[in-house]
Amino acid sequence: MSSSFPPPTPATTTKSNLFAAVDMGTNSFKLLIVSTDPSSGRFLALNRIKEPVLLGLDTTTATAKPTISAASIHRAISALLKFQQILHSHRLPSSNYRFVATSAVREAANQTQFLDSAREKLGHPIETLSGIEEASLIYLGVLQFYSVFHSTVLTIDIGGGSTEFTVGFKGKVLFSKSLKLGHITLTQNFIQITRMREHIQKEIENSGLIKEIKEFKIDVVIGSSGTIKAIEKAVCKGYASNVDEHVGVFEEFNKREWKFSREELKGLVERLCEEEKEMGGRGRREGFFKSRAGFILAGTILLDDIFERLEIEEMEVSGYALGEGVTTEMLGRVFQGFDLNANARWRSVVRLASRFNNKKRMRAAAICAGIAREMFEGLRKWNELHNNGENDSNKVLVRLDVGDLEYLEAACLLHNIGLCTGKKGYHKQSYRVIMNGDHLHGYNHKEVELIALLVRHHRKKFPKSNSLEGSIVEVKQKFRILCIIIRVSTAVQQCLPVDFQNMEFAHSPEGFELVLSEARYESLSPNNMQPLGGDINALLEKELEQFRMVLKKRLAIVVA
C-alpha cells in the first residue's frame, strides 16, 4: 500500500479523497459523500442526504413483474437531479461517484424505460446491481465500520424489496444470496401477520439458505441499513417496555454496543403486534419510527423469523452499509494497494461518535474535522518551509506529523458526543465518555487522554500550560497547537450561515487566513474576499486571540 497519498490541495474540492455513492433503494434514495485517506484507511462521511422516493410503494402488478409507476419515476428523477446538483457543488469528477439501483429497479418490468429516462436526465450511467453484487458491497461497507476483517462474518441487510445475506472472511465473499423479502413488499402483500410469517418461512426454506449458511462457522452476525438500525434504536430506548424515548438514553448507550439479542427482538415484535389492536397504538409508532412506521412491523417480523431459522442469538448493528461499500470498491479501483483492514483504530472512533450523535451532529463533527484538517495541513506546510533556521520568526514551535492529525480528527469527530445529555457542560460529558470506557481500540492510555483533553478544551477555558502533566515540553506545545485548531474549527462550524464546501488555510502578510467559499464559486480571487457573515471575526474574537497567543500569528476568517 502506498504511503505517499498526497494531502488535500488547498482551495478546491476536486480532490481524489472525495468520493460519493447514490443508493437507489426501494424505500428511499440515499446520497453519501465521504472523505478518505487511502494511506491511513481513515474513512469519514461528510454528507448524508436521504430522499423518501418510495419507488416500490405504488408499483402495479398487471404483469408477472411489478411496474414502477409514472409518479414514482418522476419522484426518482427529481431526487437524482437534486443529488447531482450537490455532487457538482462539491466539484466531484464523474469518475468519483456512482449511481446504483437495487431491488425495485432490478425486479421492475419497465426497468429499461426507467433507466433510459434517468440516464437521459443525468447524463451519467446507472448501475443495476444483482442481488449478489448488492450483498457483497454491503459486506465491504460493514468492514469499514467494524474491525471484523479476520472474522467469518454473516451480514444481513433488510431492504424495501429484498434481503441480502453474505458470509465473508478477510474481505472475500464466501457465500451470498438475495431473497425477495422486503419490508415494503411484505407490507403491501400481506395484511394478516400469520400469512406473512408463512410466506417468509416458505421463501427461506425453499431458498436453501439455512443449509448453506450452516456450513460455515460464523463468528459474528451483523445487520445493516435502516430497518435493522430502527429495530436497534427501539430496543435501546425501551420501546417494548414503554420507556420514554428520552429517559435514560445516556446510561443505556453507555452500556450498549449497538447490538440486540433474540429475546429483545421478540419483545419488540410482541409490542408492535399488540399496537395493531390498541387505540392510539399506531400514533405512538409513528411518533417514534417516523417515516418507517408503516413498514417496521413487517421488517421486525421478517428479522424475527430469520433469527429463528438461522438460530441467531445476537446481532451487532453496523452504521455503514451499501453506500460505504460502493465507495470502498471505488477506492480499491482508484488507489492501488488500498487496504480494507487499514486503521482499525479510526473505525472505533467512528463507532463511538455514531453511538452518541444523530445525523445532524455527525455532520457538524465532520465539517469541524474538515476545517481542522485544512488548518493543520496549512500550518504543517508553512512550518516545513520555515524550519531551517532556529531563529526564524515564521516557524511554528514544533513539527506536526500525521499522528497528530489523527488525534485532532478523532477529537473533532467526538467533541459533541456529550450533547446527548444536554448542552450545559457537554464538553465535560464528552471527556468523561472517552476516558471512562474502553471505546477507542488500538490507542494507548496517553493517546486516549490526549484525544479526551482536546475534546474537553474545545470550548470554555483554554488549557493551562501544565496540561498533560508528565509529558515532555514538545508534547505539551503540540497539545496547545492542536487545541487552538479544534477551538477555531468548532467555533467557525457553529457560525457558518450556509454550507461551505471549499476552504483554504493560507499565509498572509498579517499572519494566516482561513478562506471559505461557497460551492458555486469556481475560483478564489483576492478582489472578491470579504469577512464572512459580516461580523464572524468579532464573534470569534476570543478564539482568534488565543490563536495569536499560541502561534504568535494573527488569523483572519474571510469568504470569497
XYZ file of C-alpha atoms in Angstrom:
560
model
C 0.000 0.000 0.000
C 1.297 3.378 -0.914
C 2.363 5.584 1.997
C 2.631 8.776 -0.021
C -1.017 9.648 -0.510
C -0.991 13.419 -1.073
C -2.604 15.748 1.454
C -5.652 17.762 0.363
C -4.929 20.506 -2.153
C -5.930 23.991 -0.930
C -8.871 25.956 -2.330
C -10.601 23.192 -4.233
C -12.753 20.164 -3.704
C -11.822 18.497 -6.983
C -9.718 16.178 -4.842
C -9.145 12.466 -5.157
C -10.022 11.993 -1.481
C -13.719 12.825 -2.043
C -15.994 10.023 -3.270
C -19.753 9.584 -3.406
C -22.416 6.938 -3.918
C -26.120 7.151 -4.603
C -28.042 4.130 -3.315
C -31.362 3.919 -5.204
C -33.318 1.778 -2.751
C -36.916 0.593 -2.783
C -37.879 2.876 0.104
C -35.527 5.826 -0.262
C -32.652 7.172 -2.327
C -29.547 7.982 -0.300
C -26.575 10.142 -1.219
C -23.318 9.570 0.661
C -20.222 11.760 0.247
C -17.067 10.562 2.013
C -13.570 11.825 2.577
C -10.899 9.172 2.750
C -7.142 8.888 3.100
C -6.026 5.637 1.432
C -2.609 5.796 3.106
C -4.144 5.557 6.582
C -7.505 3.939 5.879
C -9.424 6.762 7.578
C -12.912 6.944 6.183
C -15.318 9.735 7.135
C -18.825 10.557 5.909
C -19.026 14.262 5.102
C -22.640 14.388 3.982
C -25.662 12.083 4.020
C -28.895 13.066 2.299
C -31.984 10.878 2.021
C -34.990 11.372 -0.244
C -38.116 9.263 0.523
C -38.801 8.298 -3.094
C -40.784 5.135 -2.184
C -40.025 3.635 -5.562
C -41.713 0.337 -4.710
C -44.765 1.754 -2.948
C -47.181 2.284 -5.827
C -45.977 -0.382 -8.247
C -48.571 -2.185 -10.324
C -48.589 -5.938 -10.899
C -50.563 -6.289 -14.127
C -47.605 -8.269 -15.474
C -45.565 -11.067 -13.882
C -43.157 -8.411 -12.656
C -44.068 -5.171 -10.836
C -44.133 -1.963 -12.860
C -42.780 1.308 -11.482
C -45.452 3.991 -11.794
C -45.020 7.275 -13.676
C -45.340 9.156 -10.362
C -42.536 7.098 -8.819
C -40.326 7.669 -11.867
C -40.914 11.408 -11.548
C -40.018 11.369 -7.814
C -36.935 9.284 -8.534
C -35.578 11.533 -11.279
C -36.239 14.655 -9.191
C -34.233 13.138 -6.326
C -31.394 12.107 -8.637
C -31.152 15.583 -10.156
C -31.027 17.087 -6.672
C -28.199 14.714 -5.739
C -26.332 15.513 -8.940
C -26.513 19.228 -8.171
C -24.997 18.554 -4.745
C -22.238 16.435 -6.310
C -21.435 19.254 -8.732
C -21.338 21.719 -5.834
C -18.624 19.552 -4.263
C -16.863 19.539 -7.649
C -16.588 15.765 -7.725
C -15.366 14.429 -11.064
C -17.746 11.885 -12.593
C -15.174 9.140 -12.007
C -15.522 9.646 -8.245
C -19.215 8.843 -7.848
C -21.625 6.057 -8.777
C -25.407 5.657 -9.003
C -26.505 2.117 -8.088
C -30.035 0.713 -8.280
C -31.252 -2.189 -6.155
C -34.310 -4.426 -5.817
C -37.142 -2.143 -7.017
C -35.369 -1.411 -10.320
C -33.863 -4.889 -10.589
C -37.299 -6.549 -10.439
C -39.258 -3.963 -12.439
C -40.906 -4.906 -15.727
C -40.198 -1.397 -17.026
C -36.579 -1.335 -15.825
C -35.260 -0.292 -19.244
C -37.724 2.590 -19.563
C -36.852 3.864 -16.086
C -33.090 3.643 -16.595
C -33.224 5.272 -20.038
C -35.259 8.202 -18.643
C -32.896 8.647 -15.697
C -29.726 8.429 -17.801
C -31.099 10.964 -20.282
C -31.725 13.479 -17.487
C -28.491 12.816 -15.597
C -26.016 12.242 -18.372
C -24.420 9.654 -16.102
C -24.673 5.844 -16.104
C -26.769 3.996 -13.531
C -25.712 0.509 -12.474
C -28.383 -2.060 -11.637
C -26.846 -4.351 -9.050
C -27.660 -8.036 -8.937
C -28.695 -9.347 -5.543
C -25.294 -10.993 -5.086
C -23.435 -7.800 -6.057
C -25.553 -5.810 -3.596
C -24.854 -8.267 -0.772
C -21.103 -8.231 -1.491
C -20.955 -4.425 -1.425
C -22.839 -4.332 1.879
C -20.166 -6.630 3.352
C -17.451 -4.221 2.144
C -19.304 -1.373 3.849
C -19.567 -3.271 7.130
C -15.795 -3.859 7.073
C -15.317 -0.081 7.180
C -17.356 0.159 10.402
C -16.334 -2.949 12.360
C -12.877 -4.460 12.778
C -14.003 -7.934 11.692
C -11.657 -8.454 8.750
C -10.210 -11.629 10.327
C -13.592 -12.994 11.422
C -16.111 -15.071 9.492
C -18.997 -12.628 9.273
C -22.634 -13.121 8.333
C -24.149 -9.817 7.201
C -27.908 -9.378 6.886
C -29.438 -6.315 5.233
C -33.221 -5.886 5.084
C -34.309 -3.545 2.313
C -37.688 -2.490 0.963
C -37.833 -5.196 -1.709
C -35.212 -7.776 -0.774
C -32.972 -9.074 1.986
C -29.290 -9.716 1.341
C -27.192 -12.369 3.123
C -23.401 -12.578 2.847
C -20.744 -14.674 4.533
C -17.339 -13.020 4.286
C -13.802 -13.566 5.537
C -10.755 -11.309 5.089
C -12.564 -9.142 2.558
C -13.576 -12.116 0.387
C -17.175 -13.187 -0.128
C -17.564 -16.891 0.676
C -21.322 -17.044 0.147
C -24.003 -14.604 -0.945
C -27.745 -14.796 -1.529
C -30.572 -12.332 -2.076
C -34.170 -13.236 -1.155
C -37.205 -11.359 -2.466
C -38.325 -10.476 1.046
C -38.503 -6.766 1.878
C -40.351 -4.670 4.419
C -42.293 -2.722 1.748
C -43.312 -5.696 -0.405
C -44.355 -7.699 2.662
C -46.437 -4.787 3.956
C -48.134 -4.392 0.574
C -48.861 -8.072 0.035
C -49.928 -9.264 3.484
C -52.440 -7.820 5.915
C -52.544 -10.851 8.207
C -49.378 -11.438 10.231
C -49.882 -15.221 10.167
C -49.957 -15.275 6.355
C -46.905 -13.015 6.253
C -44.934 -15.365 8.517
C -45.953 -18.392 6.429
C -44.703 -16.688 3.265
C -41.392 -15.666 4.881
C -40.762 -19.147 6.231
C -41.589 -20.743 2.881
C -39.233 -18.419 0.991
C -36.388 -19.078 3.431
C -36.904 -22.850 3.334
C -37.154 -23.045 -0.466
C -34.011 -20.915 -0.945
C -31.721 -23.441 0.727
C -30.301 -20.537 2.744
C -30.285 -22.308 6.115
C -28.305 -25.323 4.962
C -25.780 -23.212 3.050
C -25.076 -20.773 5.899
C -24.785 -23.544 8.478
C -21.836 -24.941 6.527
C -19.787 -22.007 7.903
C -18.604 -21.406 11.449
C -19.956 -17.875 11.891
C -18.025 -15.692 14.360
C -20.340 -12.677 14.321
C -23.687 -11.688 12.791
C -24.001 -8.051 11.698
C -27.131 -6.280 10.496
C -27.210 -3.079 8.470
C -29.432 -0.422 6.869
C -32.460 1.491 8.065
C -34.846 -1.228 9.251
C -32.319 -3.028 11.427
C -30.955 0.274 12.784
C -34.516 1.309 13.651
C -35.025 -2.003 15.486
C -31.815 -1.466 17.473
C -32.876 2.067 18.374
C -36.280 0.812 19.567
C -34.670 -1.901 21.693
C -32.106 0.541 23.097
C -34.683 3.153 24.043
C -37.042 0.665 25.654
C -39.862 0.945 23.115
C -41.195 -2.506 24.021
C -41.203 -1.571 27.708
C -42.988 1.761 27.176
C -39.908 3.634 28.394
C -39.975 7.291 27.357
C -37.701 7.970 24.398
C -35.526 10.440 26.275
C -35.308 8.735 29.683
C -32.006 7.086 30.481
C -30.650 7.422 26.966
C -27.154 8.273 28.140
C -26.963 5.422 30.650
C -28.356 2.947 28.120
C -25.871 3.953 25.427
C -23.027 3.745 27.931
C -23.557 0.015 28.443
C -24.733 -0.891 24.921
C -22.548 -1.629 21.924
C -25.044 -1.354 19.044
C -26.418 -4.869 19.406
C -29.554 -6.692 20.466
C -30.473 -10.255 21.421
C -33.099 -12.668 20.160
C -35.175 -12.113 23.300
C -35.055 -8.331 22.896
C -36.174 -8.684 19.290
C -39.059 -10.949 20.331
C -40.168 -8.411 22.914
C -40.295 -5.710 20.244
C -42.284 -7.944 17.867
C -44.835 -8.633 20.600
C -45.173 -4.924 21.400
C -45.680 -3.958 17.753
C -48.279 -6.690 17.293
C -50.149 -5.503 20.400
C -50.214 -1.976 18.976
C -52.145 -3.236 15.984
C -55.074 -3.852 18.347
C -54.716 -0.787 20.586
C -56.364 2.595 20.266
C -53.591 5.093 19.614
C -51.001 2.363 19.105
C -50.210 3.364 15.557
C -49.951 7.009 16.566
C -47.288 6.107 19.124
C -45.473 4.092 16.481
C -45.499 6.994 14.006
C -44.135 9.316 16.687
C -41.163 7.026 17.273
C -40.412 5.440 13.886
C -41.453 8.448 11.751
C -41.487 7.609 8.004
C -40.583 3.977 8.719
C -43.668 3.420 10.913
C -45.775 1.897 8.129
C -43.222 -0.819 7.370
C -41.473 -1.501 10.686
C -43.832 -4.324 11.724
C -43.101 -6.313 8.563
C -39.356 -5.663 8.873
C -39.313 -6.756 12.516
C -41.318 -9.927 11.837
C -39.011 -10.761 8.927
C -35.920 -10.372 11.100
C -37.536 -12.405 13.895
C -38.132 -15.303 11.505
C -34.541 -15.025 10.202
C -33.255 -15.198 13.798
C -35.370 -18.312 14.441
C -34.471 -20.134 11.239
C -30.733 -19.397 11.465
C -30.643 -19.802 15.278
C -29.132 -16.344 15.776
C -28.799 -15.324 19.429
C -27.366 -11.838 18.979
C -26.871 -9.318 16.186
C -24.469 -6.396 16.053
C -25.563 -3.375 14.037
C -23.411 -1.522 11.518
C -23.685 2.177 10.836
C -22.312 1.523 7.346
C -23.902 -0.472 4.526
C -24.285 -0.356 0.731
C -23.248 3.274 0.171
C -19.989 2.814 2.055
C -19.406 -0.468 0.239
C -19.777 1.216 -3.145
C -17.298 3.957 -2.215
C -14.896 1.390 -0.757
C -14.940 -0.562 -4.014
C -14.187 2.664 -5.915
C -11.208 3.287 -3.637
C -9.900 -0.189 -4.366
C -10.073 0.558 -8.094
C -8.510 4.022 -7.929
C -5.795 3.519 -5.312
C -3.518 0.575 -5.914
C -2.994 -1.456 -2.771
C -5.862 0.114 -0.818
C -6.083 -1.873 2.426
C -9.588 -2.912 3.514
C -8.259 -3.634 7.000
C -6.288 -0.404 7.483
C -6.619 1.620 10.660
C -8.949 -0.295 12.950
C -8.295 2.496 15.467
C -10.144 5.027 13.360
C -13.147 2.725 12.996
C -13.509 2.652 16.783
C -13.610 6.479 16.769
C -16.358 6.473 14.122
C -18.372 3.855 16.038
C -18.186 5.856 19.264
C -19.262 9.069 17.507
C -22.112 7.233 15.761
C -23.402 5.778 19.036
C -23.966 9.163 20.663
C -24.589 11.536 17.759
C -27.567 11.860 15.465
C -27.093 12.648 11.774
C -27.101 16.409 12.312
C -24.381 16.291 14.981
C -22.331 13.794 12.970
C -22.398 16.195 10.020
C -21.353 19.090 12.249
C -18.476 16.994 13.611
C -17.394 16.029 10.075
C -17.391 19.689 8.962
C -15.348 20.558 12.045
C -12.850 17.812 11.171
C -12.554 19.155 7.620
C -11.790 22.681 8.825
C -9.292 21.347 11.362
C -7.521 19.239 8.751
C -7.169 22.219 6.410
C -5.717 24.366 9.206
C -3.380 21.569 10.326
C -2.046 20.917 6.823
C -1.574 24.643 6.211
C 0.375 25.093 9.445
C 2.465 21.988 8.825
C 3.434 23.074 5.312
C 4.253 26.572 6.491
C 6.338 25.193 9.321
C 8.296 22.948 6.955
C 9.084 25.931 4.697
C 10.420 27.935 7.652
C 12.109 25.228 9.680
C 15.670 25.721 8.501
C 16.890 28.294 10.992
C 16.476 28.257 14.760
C 15.757 31.976 14.827
C 13.220 32.082 12.013
C 10.324 34.092 13.411
C 7.908 32.451 10.939
C 8.488 28.977 12.349
C 5.833 27.191 14.408
C 7.336 25.886 17.651
C 7.235 22.136 16.933
C 6.914 19.783 13.996
C 3.440 18.374 13.358
C 3.115 14.849 11.980
C 0.403 12.507 10.671
C -0.127 11.034 14.131
C -1.027 14.470 15.476
C -3.543 14.874 12.654
C -5.196 11.585 13.607
C -5.613 12.737 17.226
C -7.020 16.063 16.038
C -9.536 14.497 13.648
C -10.604 11.978 16.299
C -11.211 14.797 18.781
C -13.222 16.743 16.196
C -15.423 13.738 15.492
C -16.015 13.155 19.225
C -16.195 16.733 20.520
C -20.005 16.879 20.637
C -20.961 13.365 21.819
C -21.835 14.772 25.246
C -24.700 16.777 23.707
C -26.917 13.701 24.069
C -27.436 14.749 27.706
C -27.919 18.462 27.011
C -25.835 21.482 26.040
C -24.736 22.529 29.529
C -21.244 21.218 30.195
C -21.390 18.839 27.238
C -17.628 19.150 26.621
C -17.003 17.668 30.088
C -19.509 14.898 29.436
C -17.776 14.096 26.144
C -14.462 13.927 28.011
C -15.883 11.507 30.600
C -17.325 9.170 27.948
C -13.953 8.906 26.200
C -11.951 8.429 29.398
C -14.312 6.146 31.327
C -14.960 3.437 28.795
C -12.922 1.070 26.644
C -14.197 2.655 23.446
C -11.092 3.643 21.464
C -9.459 0.379 20.489
C -5.791 0.384 19.491
C -4.952 3.646 21.282
C -2.782 3.552 24.420
C -3.777 5.415 27.591
C -1.708 8.509 26.752
C -3.266 8.770 23.292
C -6.789 8.381 24.672
C -6.047 11.045 27.277
C -4.731 13.425 24.606
C -7.876 12.994 22.472
C -10.109 13.379 25.535
C -8.339 16.554 26.659
C -8.640 18.090 23.195
C -12.372 17.376 23.404
C -12.548 18.765 26.948
C -10.864 22.028 25.934
C -12.551 22.675 22.577
C -14.686 25.307 24.340
C -14.801 27.378 27.523
C -11.458 27.689 29.357
C -8.253 27.430 27.356
C -5.936 24.764 28.876
C -3.137 25.843 31.143
C 0.457 25.392 30.116
C 0.861 22.492 32.569
C -1.839 20.338 30.881
C -0.749 16.783 30.069
C 1.197 16.544 33.312
C 4.252 14.337 32.992
C 4.625 14.865 29.246
C 7.715 16.384 27.674
C 7.723 20.048 26.615
C 7.332 19.231 22.908
C 4.163 17.181 23.536
C 2.690 20.000 25.634
C 3.452 22.507 22.859
C 1.815 20.244 20.277
C -1.221 19.887 22.508
C -1.709 23.654 22.702
C -1.426 23.969 18.896
C -3.940 21.152 18.338
C -6.175 22.689 20.975
C -6.351 26.072 19.280
C -7.033 24.382 15.923
C -10.039 22.469 17.289
C -11.311 25.564 19.128
C -11.251 27.672 15.971
C -12.688 24.811 13.878
C -15.678 24.189 16.143
C -16.342 27.923 16.524
C -16.244 28.501 12.747
C -18.506 25.497 12.121
C -21.082 26.846 14.573
C -21.013 30.305 12.948
C -21.347 29.202 9.340
C -24.609 30.651 7.973
C -24.503 28.426 4.883
C -22.841 25.193 3.789
C -19.301 25.998 2.686
C -17.745 23.305 0.519
C -14.328 24.827 -0.183
C -11.689 26.164 2.146
C -8.049 27.201 2.153
C -5.739 27.969 5.033
C -3.031 30.251 3.712
C -0.342 32.653 4.882
C -0.963 36.388 4.601
C 1.201 39.461 5.322
C -0.543 39.800 8.700
C -0.350 36.098 9.605
C -2.828 33.488 8.327
C -6.220 33.479 6.625
C -8.887 30.797 6.673
C -10.620 31.429 3.352
C -14.053 29.872 2.887
C -16.057 29.862 -0.326
C -19.491 28.610 -1.250
C -19.569 25.708 -3.638
C -20.929 27.690 -6.569
C -17.776 29.776 -6.830
C -15.266 28.299 -9.214
C -12.171 30.201 -8.098
C -10.828 32.458 -5.413
C -9.788 35.981 -6.257
C -8.340 38.451 -3.741
C -10.699 41.119 -5.109
C -13.725 39.022 -4.099
C -12.731 38.374 -0.473
C -14.637 39.879 2.441
C -15.381 38.997 6.061
C -17.711 36.010 6.426
C -21.195 36.727 7.716
C -20.279 40.355 8.345
C -19.018 40.005 11.902
C -17.657 36.482 12.316
C -14.196 37.715 13.284
C -15.806 39.694 16.095
C -17.819 36.643 17.171
C -14.641 34.585 17.268
C -12.570 37.273 18.968
C -11.656 35.049 21.909
C -10.542 32.100 19.732
C -8.597 34.349 17.348
C -6.780 35.982 20.268
C -5.905 32.529 21.628
C -4.556 31.610 18.174
C -2.330 34.692 18.243
C -1.177 33.857 21.776
C -0.202 30.251 20.905
C 1.221 30.707 17.400
C 2.408 34.345 17.597
C 0.473 34.994 14.369
C -2.827 36.656 13.578
C -5.658 34.694 11.980
C -8.463 36.233 9.891
C -11.501 34.437 8.512
C -12.716 35.562 5.103
C -15.114 34.363 2.434
C -14.908 34.522 -1.329
